[in-house]
C-alpha cells in the first residue's frame, strides 16, 4: 500500500514536470533596498514560489537571475525593520525595483506571513494570524510543540503530564482545530485529551496560527482555527550546515538531544533530523490528593508512572529549479509513555508507591507511532502557479495494561488493552491565478481517505472508513491600494462507513460467558455542505489597519463522536457517542484593529460566533457500569453562542527594553440548557519584560537577553452542569540567553524556568484536575545549541 502510494506520487508529478521543465528564456530581478531616509540596507530577498533568494550587498543592491516570465511573491526582511511582501509580474525583460523598509523595534513585525493562499503581506489579509519562528520556539521550549504556543494571546493547551499536549484556540480544540504539517492535515487520535500532536518539537521551524473560521481554505475541521507548520527556507546553493541541540529539564530529568543537517548541491536540497528525549516521573507541589473520597499519597512528590521516552526522525530531499520546487519528506514520531497508575481502576496507596526507579515505564503505558510521507510540489504554469500536496500517514496507538484491572480474565491479546491503527491518504491541489494587478483568485481541491482498525481486549472506537472531498474558489480584489476585499465559496461532501462491534461479556470470576453486548451499530452516514466567507482589510495608513472577516462554516461529526462507546482511561471517563448527530453550522464574525509604529504595537481582536448543533462532550454526573470506569460522558448537540477577544500590546520604551501584555477572554453559552459549555478556558493575562543586554555587558558574550513573565489566570466559575469550578492562579517564568563565538560559529546558551514559585494550581483544561492532582511544580530548563558549517 505504501509503495503504491509513492508510485502514484511519482507518476502524477513526472508528466507535469516534463512538460514545463523545458528550456525557456529567463530574466533577472534587480533592485535596491533602502530605509526611510534612503540609506541602503543589506536585507534578505526571497522568491516565495521558488524558495530561493539572495542577500542585498552593503550598498543595498541585489540581483536574482534565472526567473521565468510569471508572477512572483517576494519577501523582504531585515532585522529591526517591518517585513515587506510584494507581488511582481515579470514579462519579457529584466525588472528593476526599489524597496523602502520602515524601522521597527517590534520583533513580530519583522516576520512574514505565508498562511494566506495569496502570499501577500500581513495587513492585506482579513483574518488574524500570529506568526512565530524557530527563535521563539526555542526560547519558549517546554518539552512539546503545543506548549511553546501558549505565550500567544488566544492560545491555551490541554496537558496530560509530560510530552502530551494539544492546543486550544479561543476555547476550542480536538477536531475543531486543524494542524497542517507541510500542507497536510495531521491525522491521528487528536479527539482525545491524552493524545498529543505527535510532532517533534525540535523539527518545527515556523508556525502560523490562523484564528477564527478557516474552513473555506482548509476544510471542515478549520472551524475555530488552523495551525500551519511550515518548513524553513531552503538553504542557498553550495551550503551544507546543521546544528546540535542539547537540553535538560529539572522537574522530571528530561534529557533531549537533536541533530540536524541540511544542504543544497546544485539545486538538490536535503535535510535530516534525529531527536531523542527521555524523562522520568514528574514532580508536583503536593504530597497527597483526594479521589473518590479517599486521601492518597504522592510519594516524594512524584506522580508514579509518568516517565517516558521519544525517538523521532525526519528526512527531506528535493529539487529547486526555475520552474518551481518539489520535495519529499519522510518522518516518524515514536513515543512510549507511562499512564498515571490511578488512570485505570481506583487508585490505592499500594499501587502509587515507587520502587525507587523513577525512570521505569510500567503498566499501564502507551506506545505511539506516527509515520508521514509528504510530497510538496510548486509548479509554474504559464505565469501562474500550481501547488500540489500529497500525503500518507500511519498512526498506531497501543495501550498496554493488566487484564484483571479491567475486569476481564486472561485474553488472547495478552496485555494489549487497546490498539488503534489509522491509515490516511491526502491529496490537495491549488491553482493560483493572477488575473491582473487588482484581481487574483485561487481554485482548490482537497480529498482524504481514512481507514481505522482496532485490537486489544477493550473497546473504544470501531472499525471505520471515511472519505471526504472539498472544492473551493477564493477571490481577492484590491479595490484601492489601501482597501482589499476577498470572498469565496466551498462545496464539501463526506461518507462515513462505521462497522458494528460486539464486545464479549465476562462473569464475576473474570471468565468469558460466551455472550456479547453491542457497543455500537452499523452506521452509514453521508454529508453535503456549502459554506462561504468574505472579508476586508482597510490600511488606513502605515500605523493603522482594520480587518473584518465574516463566514459561515460547518463541521461534519467524526466517527468518534458518532460511534465511540468505551472507557477512555487517559481521561478517567467512559465516553459515549451519538449515531444521530448532524453537521454543525456556524456563523462567525472576527474583527481586528492594529496600531503599529516603530516602538509600539497594539492589537485588539474581538469575535462573535453562533453555532447550530454544536457538538461537545458533556459530563452526565453518573458513574459508568463498565468495570474500572469512572464517570459517564456523552456527546451532545445544542445551539451555542461564543464571544470574546484578545488584546496584544508591545512597547519598547528604550532600545534595549521591551514590555509585552497579552490578554484573552472567552464567553460561551449553551442556548438550549442556559448553561456555559464544559472545558472553557478562563480569562488570563500574560505580562512580560525583556532586556537586551549591551554588546559589552559581559566579555565575549553577544546577543544576550534576560526576560521575566507573569501569567495571572482567573478562576473559572462559569461551568456546565456536573463540572467543577477551578480556582485562579499565578505563574512566574524567567529566562536568560546569550551567544559565545567559538571558531566561526556562535554557540547559543539558554536557561529558563517555569512556575518558579512552585505554585500549587489546577489547569481547568487538564484531565488530572478530575483526580485533584495539581500541575507540574518548578521546572528549570538548560539548553545549548551548537551550529556547524561543513561548506
CSV table of C-alpha atoms in Angstrom, one decimal, residues 181 303 380 468 556 707:
chain,number,residue,atom,x,y,z
A,181,UNK,CA,2.3,19.9,8.7
A,303,UNK,CA,3.5,11.2,40.1
A,380,UNK,CA,4.9,27.4,-12.6
A,468,UNK,CA,-14.1,13.5,2.4
A,556,UNK,CA,-19.2,17.1,10.0
A,707,UNK,CA,13.2,38.2,30.5
